[in-house]
Amino acid sequence: VDMLDFHRAVAAAADPDPVALEAAVTGFRRLSRPARAGEIDAFVSHSWRDPAFARWLALQRWSARFVAAHGREPVVWLDLCCLHGSDVPGSLALLPVYVAACQSMVCLVGDGFLRRLWCLTEVFIFAETGSGAALEVAELPGARPDYA
């Protein structure tokens, strides 16, 4: 992994096309750019089993709240855009590094989020590396997550 290209981030409003969101991962990395640790506003945690367009809408709603609070678009770490597609297993091994580089975490919570061990692992890693940073929940439209 080229260290100059190690951390990447994407504008939260990069490409809202629902067809593109359902498309294969190939090509989405072009939406991201190199970013420094601490420059990334939020790590986006989500379940691939939840509908892509609903996840996008939840991210857009969270982004609008961020813009209202900070006066600028957020910079986020989103797996679809920021993982090294040529070495996904190697990139996933670096998950704690990616999470620790972000100032907060936003969880796009739909019906599948709390049933996915991977999502819970991301939250756990954030709790352990986040230094008390904010963890925000953005529920997907129409979702009925079971928080019990």
mmCIF file of C-alpha atoms in Angstrom:
data_model
loop_
_atom_site.group_PDB
_atom_site.id
_atom_site.type_symbol
_atom_site.label_atom_id
_atom_site.label_comp_id
_atom_site.label_asym_id
_atom_site.label_seq_id
_atom_site.Cartn_x
_atom_site.Cartn_y
_atom_site.Cartn_z
ATOM 1 C CA VAL A 1 0.000 0.000 0.000
ATOM 2 C CA ASP A 2 1.393 3.381 -1.030
ATOM 3 C CA MET A 3 1.492 5.419 2.204
ATOM 4 C CA LEU A 4 0.785 8.633 0.282
ATOM 5 C CA ASP A 5 -2.464 7.039 -0.844
ATOM 6 C CA PHE A 6 -3.229 5.228 2.424
ATOM 7 C CA HIS A 7 -6.064 7.284 3.891
ATOM 8 C CA ARG A 8 -8.798 8.267 1.501
ATOM 9 C CA ALA A 9 -12.051 10.155 1.898
ATOM 10 C CA VAL A 10 -15.060 11.067 -0.213
ATOM 11 C CA ALA A 11 -17.462 14.024 -0.219
ATOM 12 C CA ALA A 12 -20.745 12.862 1.331
ATOM 13 C CA ALA A 13 -22.668 14.265 -1.667
ATOM 14 C CA ALA A 14 -20.459 12.653 -4.323
ATOM 15 C CA ASP A 15 -22.933 10.618 -6.425
ATOM 16 C CA PRO A 16 -26.588 10.176 -5.366
ATOM 17 C CA ASP A 17 -27.628 8.122 -8.401
ATOM 18 C CA PRO A 18 -29.459 5.029 -7.037
ATOM 19 C CA VAL A 19 -28.536 2.887 -10.055
ATOM 20 C CA ALA A 20 -24.861 3.700 -9.562
ATOM 21 C CA LEU A 21 -25.155 2.843 -5.875
ATOM 22 C CA GLU A 22 -26.350 -0.657 -6.728
ATOM 23 C CA ALA A 23 -23.613 -1.113 -9.346
ATOM 24 C CA ALA A 24 -20.412 -3.062 -8.769
ATOM 25 C CA VAL A 25 -17.699 -1.541 -6.599
ATOM 26 C CA THR A 26 -15.389 -1.069 -9.584
ATOM 27 C CA GLY A 27 -14.952 2.602 -10.355
ATOM 28 C CA PHE A 28 -16.208 4.065 -7.084
ATOM 29 C CA ARG A 29 -12.688 4.568 -5.767
ATOM 30 C CA ARG A 30 -12.317 7.392 -8.303
ATOM 31 C CA LEU A 31 -14.751 9.388 -6.138
ATOM 32 C CA SER A 32 -12.295 9.389 -3.239
ATOM 33 C CA ARG A 33 -9.086 11.294 -2.746
ATOM 34 C CA PRO A 34 -6.085 10.980 -0.445
ATOM 35 C CA ALA A 35 -6.780 12.329 3.044
ATOM 36 C CA ARG A 36 -4.772 12.770 6.220
ATOM 37 C CA ALA A 37 -5.684 11.190 9.537
ATOM 38 C CA GLY A 38 -7.888 13.656 11.437
ATOM 39 C CA GLU A 39 -9.114 15.305 8.220
ATOM 40 C CA ILE A 40 -11.889 12.731 7.826
ATOM 41 C CA ASP A 41 -15.032 13.850 9.615
ATOM 42 C CA ALA A 42 -16.736 10.468 9.892
ATOM 43 C CA PHE A 43 -16.331 6.765 9.296
ATOM 44 C CA VAL A 44 -19.560 5.527 7.697
ATOM 45 C CA SER A 45 -20.698 2.150 9.013
ATOM 46 C CA HIS A 46 -23.528 0.395 7.163
ATOM 47 C CA SER A 47 -24.870 -3.013 6.243
ATOM 48 C CA TRP A 48 -24.631 -4.061 2.612
ATOM 49 C CA ARG A 49 -27.855 -5.993 3.204
ATOM 50 C CA ASP A 50 -29.836 -2.781 3.651
ATOM 51 C CA PRO A 51 -31.114 -1.080 0.463
ATOM 52 C CA ALA A 52 -28.439 1.104 -1.139
ATOM 53 C CA PHE A 53 -30.711 4.047 -1.902
ATOM 54 C CA ALA A 54 -32.078 4.079 1.664
ATOM 55 C CA ARG A 55 -28.502 4.121 2.955
ATOM 56 C CA TRP A 56 -27.735 7.011 0.610
ATOM 57 C CA LEU A 57 -30.776 8.977 1.821
ATOM 58 C CA ALA A 58 -29.774 8.442 5.453
ATOM 59 C CA LEU A 59 -26.240 9.642 4.650
ATOM 60 C CA GLN A 60 -27.653 12.713 2.886
ATOM 61 C CA ARG A 61 -29.834 13.571 5.903
ATOM 62 C CA TRP A 62 -26.846 13.204 8.222
ATOM 63 C CA SER A 63 -24.769 15.292 5.815
ATOM 64 C CA ALA A 64 -27.367 18.088 5.821
ATOM 65 C CA ARG A 65 -27.208 18.207 9.641
ATOM 66 C CA PHE A 66 -23.405 18.325 9.440
ATOM 67 C CA VAL A 67 -23.507 21.197 6.938
ATOM 68 C CA ALA A 68 -25.946 23.109 9.175
ATOM 69 C CA ALA A 69 -23.628 22.664 12.159
ATOM 70 C CA HIS A 70 -20.252 23.199 10.439
ATOM 71 C CA GLY A 71 -20.967 25.276 7.322
ATOM 72 C CA ARG A 72 -19.295 22.791 4.953
ATOM 73 C CA GLU A 73 -19.782 19.367 3.402
ATOM 74 C CA PRO A 74 -18.435 16.486 5.495
ATOM 75 C CA VAL A 75 -15.541 14.342 4.386
ATOM 76 C CA VAL A 76 -16.260 10.674 5.094
ATOM 77 C CA TRP A 77 -14.607 7.265 4.918
ATOM 78 C CA LEU A 78 -16.942 4.990 2.962
ATOM 79 C CA ASP A 79 -15.786 1.451 2.200
ATOM 80 C CA LEU A 80 -17.221 1.419 -1.306
ATOM 81 C CA CYS A 81 -14.993 4.335 -2.288
ATOM 82 C CA CYS A 82 -12.040 4.111 0.057
ATOM 83 C CA LEU A 83 -10.962 0.458 0.290
ATOM 84 C CA HIS A 84 -8.198 -0.694 -2.012
ATOM 85 C CA GLY A 85 -10.194 -2.790 -4.496
ATOM 86 C CA SER A 86 -7.131 -4.748 -5.577
ATOM 87 C CA ASP A 87 -6.480 -5.912 -1.984
ATOM 88 C CA VAL A 88 -9.757 -5.947 -0.064
ATOM 89 C CA PRO A 89 -8.600 -8.540 2.526
ATOM 90 C CA GLY A 90 -5.438 -6.517 3.203
ATOM 91 C CA SER A 91 -7.442 -3.302 3.404
ATOM 92 C CA LEU A 92 -9.937 -4.842 5.822
ATOM 93 C CA ALA A 93 -7.100 -5.907 8.092
ATOM 94 C CA LEU A 94 -6.347 -2.200 8.443
ATOM 95 C CA LEU A 95 -9.882 -1.364 9.615
ATOM 96 C CA PRO A 96 -8.743 -0.122 13.063
ATOM 97 C CA VAL A 97 -6.356 2.311 11.355
ATOM 98 C CA TYR A 98 -9.107 3.636 9.081
ATOM 99 C CA VAL A 99 -11.530 4.023 12.004
ATOM 100 C CA ALA A 100 -8.949 5.744 14.211
ATOM 101 C CA ALA A 101 -8.205 8.262 11.433
ATOM 102 C CA CYS A 102 -11.801 9.562 11.576
ATOM 103 C CA GLN A 103 -13.113 12.190 13.976
ATOM 104 C CA SER A 104 -16.484 10.464 14.439
ATOM 105 C CA MET A 105 -18.604 7.555 13.239
ATOM 106 C CA VAL A 106 -22.017 7.634 11.607
ATOM 107 C CA CYS A 107 -23.988 4.385 11.571
ATOM 108 C CA LEU A 108 -26.546 4.056 8.786
ATOM 109 C CA VAL A 109 -28.929 1.825 10.704
ATOM 110 C CA GLY A 110 -31.492 -0.216 8.835
ATOM 111 C CA ASP A 111 -33.103 -3.540 9.539
ATOM 112 C CA GLY A 112 -29.877 -5.397 8.796
ATOM 113 C CA PHE A 113 -27.333 -3.290 10.689
ATOM 114 C CA LEU A 114 -27.693 -4.769 14.167
ATOM 115 C CA ARG A 115 -27.736 -8.328 12.793
ATOM 116 C CA ARG A 116 -24.402 -7.966 11.009
ATOM 117 C CA LEU A 117 -21.385 -8.929 13.087
ATOM 118 C CA TRP A 118 -19.174 -6.837 10.822
ATOM 119 C CA CYS A 119 -21.174 -3.672 11.617
ATOM 120 C CA LEU A 120 -20.967 -4.369 15.332
ATOM 121 C CA THR A 121 -17.229 -4.988 14.964
ATOM 122 C CA GLU A 122 -16.813 -1.551 13.382
ATOM 123 C CA VAL A 123 -18.730 0.043 16.264
ATOM 124 C CA PHE A 124 -16.616 -1.861 18.796
ATOM 125 C CA ILE A 125 -13.382 -0.762 17.098
ATOM 126 C CA PHE A 126 -14.614 2.821 17.121
ATOM 127 C CA ALA A 127 -15.470 2.599 20.826
ATOM 128 C CA GLU A 128 -11.967 1.320 21.525
ATOM 129 C CA THR A 129 -10.077 3.762 19.277
ATOM 130 C CA GLY A 130 -12.386 6.783 19.115
ATOM 131 C CA SER A 131 -11.111 8.621 22.197
ATOM 132 C CA GLY A 132 -14.663 9.539 23.177
ATOM 133 C CA ALA A 133 -15.498 10.938 19.742
ATOM 134 C CA ALA A 134 -19.128 11.140 18.663
ATOM 135 C CA LEU A 135 -20.977 8.094 17.369
ATOM 136 C CA GLU A 136 -24.111 9.129 15.514
ATOM 137 C CA VAL A 137 -27.020 6.992 14.354
ATOM 138 C CA ALA A 138 -28.757 7.828 11.082
ATOM 139 C CA GLU A 139 -31.755 5.532 10.648
ATOM 140 C CA LEU A 140 -32.673 4.487 7.139
ATOM 141 C CA PRO A 141 -36.075 5.670 5.870
ATOM 142 C CA GLY A 142 -38.695 3.035 6.668
ATOM 143 C CA ALA A 143 -36.317 0.957 8.771
ATOM 144 C CA ARG A 144 -37.458 -0.764 11.943
ATOM 145 C CA PRO A 145 -34.195 -1.754 13.657
ATOM 146 C CA ASP A 146 -34.567 -3.907 16.753
ATOM 147 C CA TYR A 147 -32.551 -2.082 19.427
ATOM 148 C CA ALA A 148 -33.603 -4.536 22.167
#
